[in-house]
């Protein structure tokens, strides 16, 4: 079945460091790909998305590129802030399926 | 403001009791979902509903029940048959017209069984 695998956490970085959180997927066909973020004590909110190969999603300084050849959607940010501390989830869905398949989440902590 | 409201935020239950978690949305979305979140396991789908008076089991439906009598409401009952109910429960909704898979989430309900 369809699945999403994220890099193991937790990840701890210093402020202004470069961030990469790896995400790979297994799916039959070409899904849409998403990154969701969960701040402490809250629900999830959409961070960015890409719906076809080579699309780049971006928001709040975060970026991720849909790589069909490597079935990946890695999340990057050039300079992280303390306020970026959260749990990040990679997810996929198919057109018309109305269901999201989530990775296990990666907890990110940014130290000042 | 449009959004999803879950209540209660925290709930304690004794073993053997049923509890119902409320989820209300004013986004005029057709589809609604319940996910369970456990540490290190991501989100797992319990039930979802794409239209009023219809719902489908997700990946971990055993021990749970739902109803969808109104478009705005999708309550989840955690029954005594659920063997390990302590978890964080998230309700979400999406617009079928958008059909992008984007979900809008509530702030969650944390259930603890004593």
PDB file of C-alpha atoms in Angstrom:
ATOM      1  CA  UNK A   1       0.000   0.000   0.000  1.00  0.00           C
ATOM      2  CA  UNK A   2       0.863   3.651  -0.115  1.00  0.00           C
ATOM      3  CA  UNK A   3       3.254   4.856   2.564  1.00  0.00           C
ATOM      4  CA  UNK A   4       5.412   7.788   3.631  1.00  0.00           C
ATOM      5  CA  UNK A   5       8.728   7.536   5.440  1.00  0.00           C
ATOM      6  CA  UNK A   6      10.357  10.465   7.215  1.00  0.00           C
ATOM      7  CA  UNK A   7      13.779  10.805   8.755  1.00  0.00           C
ATOM      8  CA  UNK A   8      13.961   9.785  12.360  1.00  0.00           C
ATOM      9  CA  UNK A   9      13.775  12.504  14.931  1.00  0.00           C
ATOM     10  CA  UNK A  10      14.118  14.360  17.091  1.00  0.00           C
ATOM     11  CA  UNK A  11      16.208  16.931  15.263  1.00  0.00           C
ATOM     12  CA  UNK A  12      17.910  19.682  17.249  1.00  0.00           C
ATOM     13  CA  UNK A  13      19.556  22.661  15.582  1.00  0.00           C
ATOM     14  CA  UNK A  14      20.867  26.065  16.517  1.00  0.00           C
ATOM     15  CA  UNK A  15      19.153  29.204  15.332  1.00  0.00           C
ATOM     16  CA  UNK A  16      20.124  30.220  11.745  1.00  0.00           C
ATOM     17  CA  UNK A  17      21.239  26.692  10.856  1.00  0.00           C
ATOM     18  CA  UNK A  18      20.234  25.015   7.583  1.00  0.00           C
ATOM     19  CA  UNK A  19      17.428  22.501   7.883  1.00  0.00           C
ATOM     20  CA  UNK A  20      16.667  19.378   5.873  1.00  0.00           C
ATOM     21  CA  UNK A  21      14.001  16.858   6.838  1.00  0.00           C
ATOM     22  CA  UNK A  22      13.934  13.891   4.493  1.00  0.00           C
ATOM     23  CA  UNK A  23      10.718  12.385   3.179  1.00  0.00           C
ATOM     24  CA  UNK A  24      10.298   9.528   0.723  1.00  0.00           C
ATOM     25  CA  UNK A  25       7.131   7.841  -0.419  1.00  0.00           C
ATOM     26  CA  UNK A  26       5.890   4.593  -1.905  1.00  0.00           C
ATOM     27  CA  UNK A  27       2.819   4.834  -4.086  1.00  0.00           C
ATOM     28  CA  UNK A  28       1.260   3.458  -7.246  1.00  0.00           C
ATOM     29  CA  UNK A  29       0.924   6.426  -9.552  1.00  0.00           C
ATOM     30  CA  UNK A  30       1.675  10.079  -8.931  1.00  0.00           C
ATOM     31  CA  UNK A  31       0.255  11.471  -5.722  1.00  0.00           C
ATOM     32  CA  UNK A  32       0.084  15.017  -4.456  1.00  0.00           C
ATOM     33  CA  UNK A  33       2.595  15.658  -1.689  1.00  0.00           C
ATOM     34  CA  UNK A  34       2.274  17.799   1.416  1.00  0.00           C
ATOM     35  CA  UNK A  35       4.141  19.047   4.452  1.00  0.00           C
ATOM     36  CA  UNK A  36       2.077  19.777   7.539  1.00  0.00           C
ATOM     37  CA  UNK A  37       3.343  21.439  10.743  1.00  0.00           C
ATOM     38  CA  UNK A  38       2.080  20.933  14.287  1.00  0.00           C
ATOM     39  CA  UNK A  39       3.039  23.529  16.879  1.00  0.00           C
ATOM     40  CA  UNK A  40       2.927  22.491  20.548  1.00  0.00           C
ATOM     41  CA  UNK A  41      -0.585  21.766  21.798  1.00  0.00           C
ATOM     42  CA  UNK A  42      -2.222  22.484  18.452  1.00  0.00           C
ATOM     43  CA  UNK A  43      -3.659  20.672  15.469  1.00  0.00           C
ATOM     44  CA  UNK A  44      -1.879  20.362  12.148  1.00  0.00           C
ATOM     45  CA  UNK A  45      -1.757  23.084   9.533  1.00  0.00           C
ATOM     46  CA  UNK A  46      -0.688  22.885   5.934  1.00  0.00           C
ATOM     47  CA  UNK A  47       2.811  24.267   5.358  1.00  0.00           C
ATOM     48  CA  UNK A  48       3.267  23.632   1.635  1.00  0.00           C
ATOM     49  CA  UNK A  49       2.262  21.263  -1.142  1.00  0.00           C
ATOM     50  CA  UNK A  50       3.152  20.085  -4.651  1.00  0.00           C
ATOM     51  CA  UNK A  51       0.787  18.340  -7.010  1.00  0.00           C
ATOM     52  CA  UNK A  52       3.049  17.111  -9.819  1.00  0.00           C
ATOM     53  CA  UNK A  53       6.625  16.142 -10.539  1.00  0.00           C
ATOM     54  CA  UNK A  54       9.237  18.937 -10.375  1.00  0.00           C
ATOM     55  CA  UNK A  55       6.804  21.301  -8.651  1.00  0.00           C
ATOM     56  CA  UNK A  56       8.306  23.271  -5.782  1.00  0.00           C
ATOM     57  CA  UNK A  57       6.132  24.154  -2.822  1.00  0.00           C
ATOM     58  CA  UNK A  58       7.191  27.057  -0.618  1.00  0.00           C
ATOM     59  CA  UNK A  59       5.922  28.944   2.403  1.00  0.00           C
ATOM     60  CA  UNK A  60       7.425  30.860   5.349  1.00  0.00           C
ATOM     61  CA  UNK A  61      10.944  30.265   4.030  1.00  0.00           C
ATOM     62  CA  UNK A  62      10.432  26.500   3.750  1.00  0.00           C
ATOM     63  CA  UNK A  63      10.735  24.716   0.402  1.00  0.00           C
ATOM     64  CA  UNK A  64      10.243  21.204  -0.932  1.00  0.00           C
ATOM     65  CA  UNK A  65      10.561  19.866  -4.481  1.00  0.00           C
ATOM     66  CA  UNK A  66       8.569  16.903  -5.814  1.00  0.00           C
ATOM     67  CA  UNK A  67      11.193  14.467  -7.166  1.00  0.00           C
ATOM     68  CA  UNK A  68       9.558  11.653  -9.089  1.00  0.00           C
ATOM     69  CA  UNK A  69      12.823   9.894  -9.921  1.00  0.00           C
ATOM     70  CA  UNK A  70      13.761   9.526  -6.262  1.00  0.00           C
ATOM     71  CA  UNK A  71      10.168   9.478  -4.897  1.00  0.00           C
ATOM     72  CA  UNK A  72      11.144  12.192  -2.445  1.00  0.00           C
ATOM     73  CA  UNK A  73       9.824  15.479  -1.068  1.00  0.00           C
ATOM     74  CA  UNK A  74      12.500  16.743   1.320  1.00  0.00           C
ATOM     75  CA  UNK A  75      11.750  19.834   3.393  1.00  0.00           C
ATOM     76  CA  UNK A  76      14.420  22.564   3.545  1.00  0.00           C
ATOM     77  CA  UNK A  77      14.915  25.956   5.122  1.00  0.00           C
ATOM     78  CA  UNK A  78      18.005  28.076   4.821  1.00  0.00           C
ATOM     79  CA  UNK A  79      17.975  29.689   8.277  1.00  0.00           C
ATOM     80  CA  UNK A  80      15.750  28.320  11.027  1.00  0.00           C
ATOM     81  CA  UNK A  81      14.318  30.283  13.920  1.00  0.00           C
ATOM     82  CA  UNK A  82      13.275  29.280  17.433  1.00  0.00           C
ATOM     83  CA  UNK A  83       9.659  29.730  16.328  1.00  0.00           C
ATOM     84  CA  UNK A  84      10.115  26.877  13.809  1.00  0.00           C
ATOM     85  CA  UNK A  85      10.222  24.377  16.668  1.00  0.00           C
ATOM     86  CA  UNK A  86       7.372  21.968  15.946  1.00  0.00           C
ATOM     87  CA  UNK A  87       6.556  18.515  14.610  1.00  0.00           C
ATOM     88  CA  UNK A  88       6.633  18.222  10.824  1.00  0.00           C
ATOM     89  CA  UNK A  89       4.597  15.647   8.894  1.00  0.00           C
ATOM     90  CA  UNK A  90       5.036  14.608   5.297  1.00  0.00           C
ATOM     91  CA  UNK A  91       1.897  13.257   3.600  1.00  0.00           C
ATOM     92  CA  UNK A  92       0.513  12.123   0.253  1.00  0.00           C
ATOM     93  CA  UNK A  93      -2.881  11.834  -1.356  1.00  0.00           C
ATOM     94  CA  UNK A  94      -4.371  10.931  -4.689  1.00  0.00           C
ATOM     95  CA  UNK A  95      -6.834  12.952  -6.729  1.00  0.00           C
ATOM     96  CA  UNK A  96     -10.322  11.973  -5.697  1.00  0.00           C
ATOM     97  CA  UNK A  97      -9.190   9.753  -2.852  1.00  0.00           C
ATOM     98  CA  UNK A  98      -9.979  12.335  -0.183  1.00  0.00           C
ATOM     99  CA  UNK A  99      -7.599  10.614   2.226  1.00  0.00           C
ATOM    100  CA  UNK A 100      -4.142  11.614   3.353  1.00  0.00           C
ATOM    101  CA  UNK A 101      -1.416   9.123   4.239  1.00  0.00           C
ATOM    102  CA  UNK A 102       0.963  10.574   6.824  1.00  0.00           C
ATOM    103  CA  UNK A 103       4.541   9.859   7.755  1.00  0.00           C
ATOM    104  CA  UNK A 104       5.393   9.349  11.400  1.00  0.00           C
ATOM    105  CA  UNK A 105       6.408  12.970  12.002  1.00  0.00           C
ATOM    106  CA  UNK A 106       9.760  14.581  12.825  1.00  0.00           C
ATOM    107  CA  UNK A 107      10.128  16.679  15.946  1.00  0.00           C
ATOM    108  CA  UNK A 108      12.308  19.751  15.372  1.00  0.00           C
ATOM    109  CA  UNK A 109      13.765  21.818  18.198  1.00  0.00           C
ATOM    110  CA  UNK A 110      15.647  25.046  17.511  1.00  0.00           C
ATOM    111  CA  UNK A 111      17.884  26.391  20.265  1.00  0.00           C
ATOM    112  CA  UNK A 112      18.706  30.114  20.501  1.00  0.00           C
TER     113      UNK A 112
ATOM    114  CA  UNK B   1     -13.856  33.138  11.671  1.00  0.00           C
ATOM    115  CA  UNK B   2     -14.234  29.844   9.822  1.00  0.00           C
ATOM    116  CA  UNK B   3     -12.688  26.793  11.336  1.00  0.00           C
ATOM    117  CA  UNK B   4     -13.002  23.513  13.175  1.00  0.00           C
ATOM    118  CA  UNK B   5     -13.855  23.325  16.857  1.00  0.00           C
ATOM    119  CA  UNK B   6     -13.115  20.265  18.913  1.00  0.00           C
ATOM    120  CA  UNK B   7     -14.288  19.727  22.472  1.00  0.00           C
ATOM    121  CA  UNK B   8     -13.371  18.988  25.116  1.00  0.00           C
ATOM    122  CA  UNK B   9      -9.669  19.758  24.851  1.00  0.00           C
ATOM    123  CA  UNK B  10      -8.848  17.389  27.709  1.00  0.00           C
ATOM    124  CA  UNK B  11     -10.917  14.422  28.839  1.00  0.00           C
ATOM    125  CA  UNK B  12     -10.399  11.778  31.473  1.00  0.00           C
ATOM    126  CA  UNK B  13     -12.244   8.489  31.434  1.00  0.00           C
ATOM    127  CA  UNK B  14     -12.451   5.480  33.642  1.00  0.00           C
ATOM    128  CA  UNK B  15     -12.017   2.099  32.056  1.00  0.00           C
ATOM    129  CA  UNK B  16     -15.285   0.679  30.765  1.00  0.00           C
ATOM    130  CA  UNK B  17     -16.867   4.051  30.004  1.00  0.00           C
ATOM    131  CA  UNK B  18     -17.833   5.358  26.600  1.00  0.00           C
ATOM    132  CA  UNK B  19     -16.906   8.950  25.774  1.00  0.00           C
ATOM    133  CA  UNK B  20     -17.905  11.195  22.890  1.00  0.00           C
ATOM    134  CA  UNK B  21     -15.622  13.787  21.332  1.00  0.00           C
ATOM    135  CA  UNK B  22     -17.260  16.676  19.554  1.00  0.00           C
ATOM    136  CA  UNK B  23     -16.184  18.129  16.205  1.00  0.00           C
ATOM    137  CA  UNK B  24     -17.951  21.061  14.539  1.00  0.00           C
ATOM    138  CA  UNK B  25     -16.939  22.937  11.392  1.00  0.00           C
ATOM    139  CA  UNK B  26     -18.296  26.105   9.780  1.00  0.00           C
ATOM    140  CA  UNK B  27     -16.231  25.879   6.598  1.00  0.00           C
ATOM    141  CA  UNK B  28     -19.087  24.344   4.596  1.00  0.00           C
ATOM    142  CA  UNK B  29     -16.850  21.366   3.860  1.00  0.00           C
ATOM    143  CA  UNK B  30     -18.382  18.112   2.674  1.00  0.00           C
ATOM    144  CA  UNK B  31     -15.758  15.728   4.033  1.00  0.00           C
ATOM    145  CA  UNK B  32     -14.753  15.200   7.660  1.00  0.00           C
ATOM    146  CA  UNK B  33     -12.208  12.922   9.281  1.00  0.00           C
ATOM    147  CA  UNK B  34     -11.036  11.583  12.621  1.00  0.00           C
ATOM    148  CA  UNK B  35      -7.369  10.787  13.190  1.00  0.00           C
ATOM    149  CA  UNK B  36      -5.604   9.341  16.185  1.00  0.00           C
ATOM    150  CA  UNK B  37      -2.102  10.537  17.038  1.00  0.00           C
ATOM    151  CA  UNK B  38       0.290   8.516  19.192  1.00  0.00           C
ATOM    152  CA  UNK B  39       3.908   9.457  19.917  1.00  0.00           C
ATOM    153  CA  UNK B  40       6.244   8.323  17.136  1.00  0.00           C
ATOM    154  CA  UNK B  41       3.438   6.858  15.031  1.00  0.00           C
ATOM    155  CA  UNK B  42       2.139   9.822  13.099  1.00  0.00           C
ATOM    156  CA  UNK B  43      -1.558  10.064  12.373  1.00  0.00           C
ATOM    157  CA  UNK B  44      -3.792   7.085  11.760  1.00  0.00           C
ATOM    158  CA  UNK B  45      -7.240   7.399  10.195  1.00  0.00           C
ATOM    159  CA  UNK B  46     -10.155   6.178  12.332  1.00  0.00           C
ATOM    160  CA  UNK B  47     -13.253   7.135  10.307  1.00  0.00           C
ATOM    161  CA  UNK B  48     -14.127   9.533   7.540  1.00  0.00           C
ATOM    162  CA  UNK B  49     -17.295  10.879   5.990  1.00  0.00           C
ATOM    163  CA  UNK B  50     -17.639  12.422   2.547  1.00  0.00           C
ATOM    164  CA  UNK B  51     -21.308  13.306   2.805  1.00  0.00           C
ATOM    165  CA  UNK B  52     -24.087  13.575   5.372  1.00  0.00           C
ATOM    166  CA  UNK B  53     -25.504  10.243   6.575  1.00  0.00           C
ATOM    167  CA  UNK B  54     -22.566   8.309   5.153  1.00  0.00           C
ATOM    168  CA  UNK B  55     -19.200   7.349   6.632  1.00  0.00           C
ATOM    169  CA  UNK B  56     -16.441   4.793   6.089  1.00  0.00           C
ATOM    170  CA  UNK B  57     -14.006   2.986   8.345  1.00  0.00           C
ATOM    171  CA  UNK B  58     -10.409   4.033   8.257  1.00  0.00           C
ATOM    172  CA  UNK B  59      -7.375   2.003   9.214  1.00  0.00           C
ATOM    173  CA  UNK B  60      -8.101   1.656  12.948  1.00  0.00           C
ATOM    174  CA  UNK B  61     -11.914   1.813  13.349  1.00  0.00           C
ATOM    175  CA  UNK B  62     -12.278  -0.992  15.907  1.00  0.00           C
ATOM    176  CA  UNK B  63     -13.605   0.289  19.223  1.00  0.00           C
ATOM    177  CA  UNK B  64     -14.835   3.580  17.739  1.00  0.00           C
ATOM    178  CA  UNK B  65     -18.133   4.791  16.289  1.00  0.00           C
ATOM    179  CA  UNK B  66     -19.245   7.951  14.489  1.00  0.00           C
ATOM    180  CA  UNK B  67     -22.345   9.637  13.101  1.00  0.00           C
ATOM    181  CA  UNK B  68     -22.865  12.311  10.444  1.00  0.00           C
ATOM    182  CA  UNK B  69     -26.395  13.617  10.863  1.00  0.00           C
ATOM    183  CA  UNK B  70     -25.463  17.185   9.956  1.00  0.00           C
ATOM    184  CA  UNK B  71     -22.910  18.570   7.549  1.00  0.00           C
ATOM    185  CA  UNK B  72     -21.295  20.640  10.307  1.00  0.00           C
ATOM    186  CA  UNK B  73     -20.892  17.902  12.892  1.00  0.00           C
ATOM    187  CA  UNK B  74     -18.961  14.622  13.085  1.00  0.00           C
ATOM    188  CA  UNK B  75     -18.815  13.302  16.666  1.00  0.00           C
ATOM    189  CA  UNK B  76     -16.563  10.392  17.606  1.00  0.00           C
ATOM    190  CA  UNK B  77     -17.460   7.912  20.343  1.00  0.00           C
ATOM    191  CA  UNK B  78     -14.650   5.985  21.960  1.00  0.00           C
ATOM    192  CA  UNK B  79     -16.268   2.840  23.284  1.00  0.00           C
ATOM    193  CA  UNK B  80     -15.198   0.498  26.060  1.00  0.00           C
ATOM    194  CA  UNK B  81     -14.189  -1.954  23.327  1.00  0.00           C
ATOM    195  CA  UNK B  82     -11.196   0.244  22.416  1.00  0.00           C
ATOM    196  CA  UNK B  83      -8.322  -1.461  24.213  1.00  0.00           C
ATOM    197  CA  UNK B  84      -5.888   1.424  24.323  1.00  0.00           C
ATOM    198  CA  UNK B  85      -7.849   4.669  24.036  1.00  0.00           C
ATOM    199  CA  UNK B  86      -5.359   7.072  25.626  1.00  0.00           C
ATOM    200  CA  UNK B  87      -4.269   9.294  22.728  1.00  0.00           C
ATOM    201  CA  UNK B  88      -4.571  12.671  21.041  1.00  0.00           C
ATOM    202  CA  UNK B  89      -7.566  12.811  18.679  1.00  0.00           C
ATOM    203  CA  UNK B  90      -7.687  15.161  15.720  1.00  0.00           C
ATOM    204  CA  UNK B  91     -10.702  16.077  13.631  1.00  0.00           C
ATOM    205  CA  UNK B  92     -10.277  17.481  10.139  1.00  0.00           C
ATOM    206  CA  UNK B  93     -12.337  18.555   7.165  1.00  0.00           C
ATOM    207  CA  UNK B  94     -11.828  19.113   3.469  1.00  0.00           C
ATOM    208  CA  UNK B  95     -13.723  20.482   0.511  1.00  0.00           C
ATOM    209  CA  UNK B  96     -14.578  17.881  -2.106  1.00  0.00           C
ATOM    210  CA  UNK B  97     -14.675  20.609  -4.697  1.00  0.00           C
ATOM    211  CA  UNK B  98     -11.033  21.453  -4.005  1.00  0.00           C
ATOM    212  CA  UNK B  99     -10.055  17.824  -4.159  1.00  0.00           C
ATOM    213  CA  UNK B 100      -6.421  18.577  -3.462  1.00  0.00           C
ATOM    214  CA  UNK B 101      -6.187  16.484  -0.340  1.00  0.00           C
ATOM    215  CA  UNK B 102      -5.683  19.578   1.803  1.00  0.00           C
ATOM    216  CA  UNK B 103      -7.127  19.055   5.260  1.00  0.00           C
ATOM    217  CA  UNK B 104      -8.065  21.649   7.845  1.00  0.00           C
ATOM    218  CA  UNK B 105      -7.548  20.465  11.406  1.00  0.00           C
ATOM    219  CA  UNK B 106      -9.026  21.273  14.772  1.00  0.00           C
ATOM    220  CA  UNK B 107      -6.810  21.752  17.822  1.00  0.00           C
ATOM    221  CA  UNK B 108      -7.362  18.247  19.087  1.00  0.00           C
ATOM    222  CA  UNK B 109      -8.761  16.448  22.120  1.00  0.00           C
ATOM    223  CA  UNK B 110      -6.495  14.604  24.520  1.00  0.00           C
ATOM    224  CA  UNK B 111      -8.147  11.560  26.066  1.00  0.00           C
ATOM    225  CA  UNK B 112      -6.625   9.878  29.109  1.00  0.00           C
ATOM    226  CA  UNK B 113      -7.973   6.646  30.547  1.00  0.00           C
ATOM    227  CA  UNK B 114      -7.419   6.336  34.263  1.00  0.00           C
TER     228      UNK B 114
END
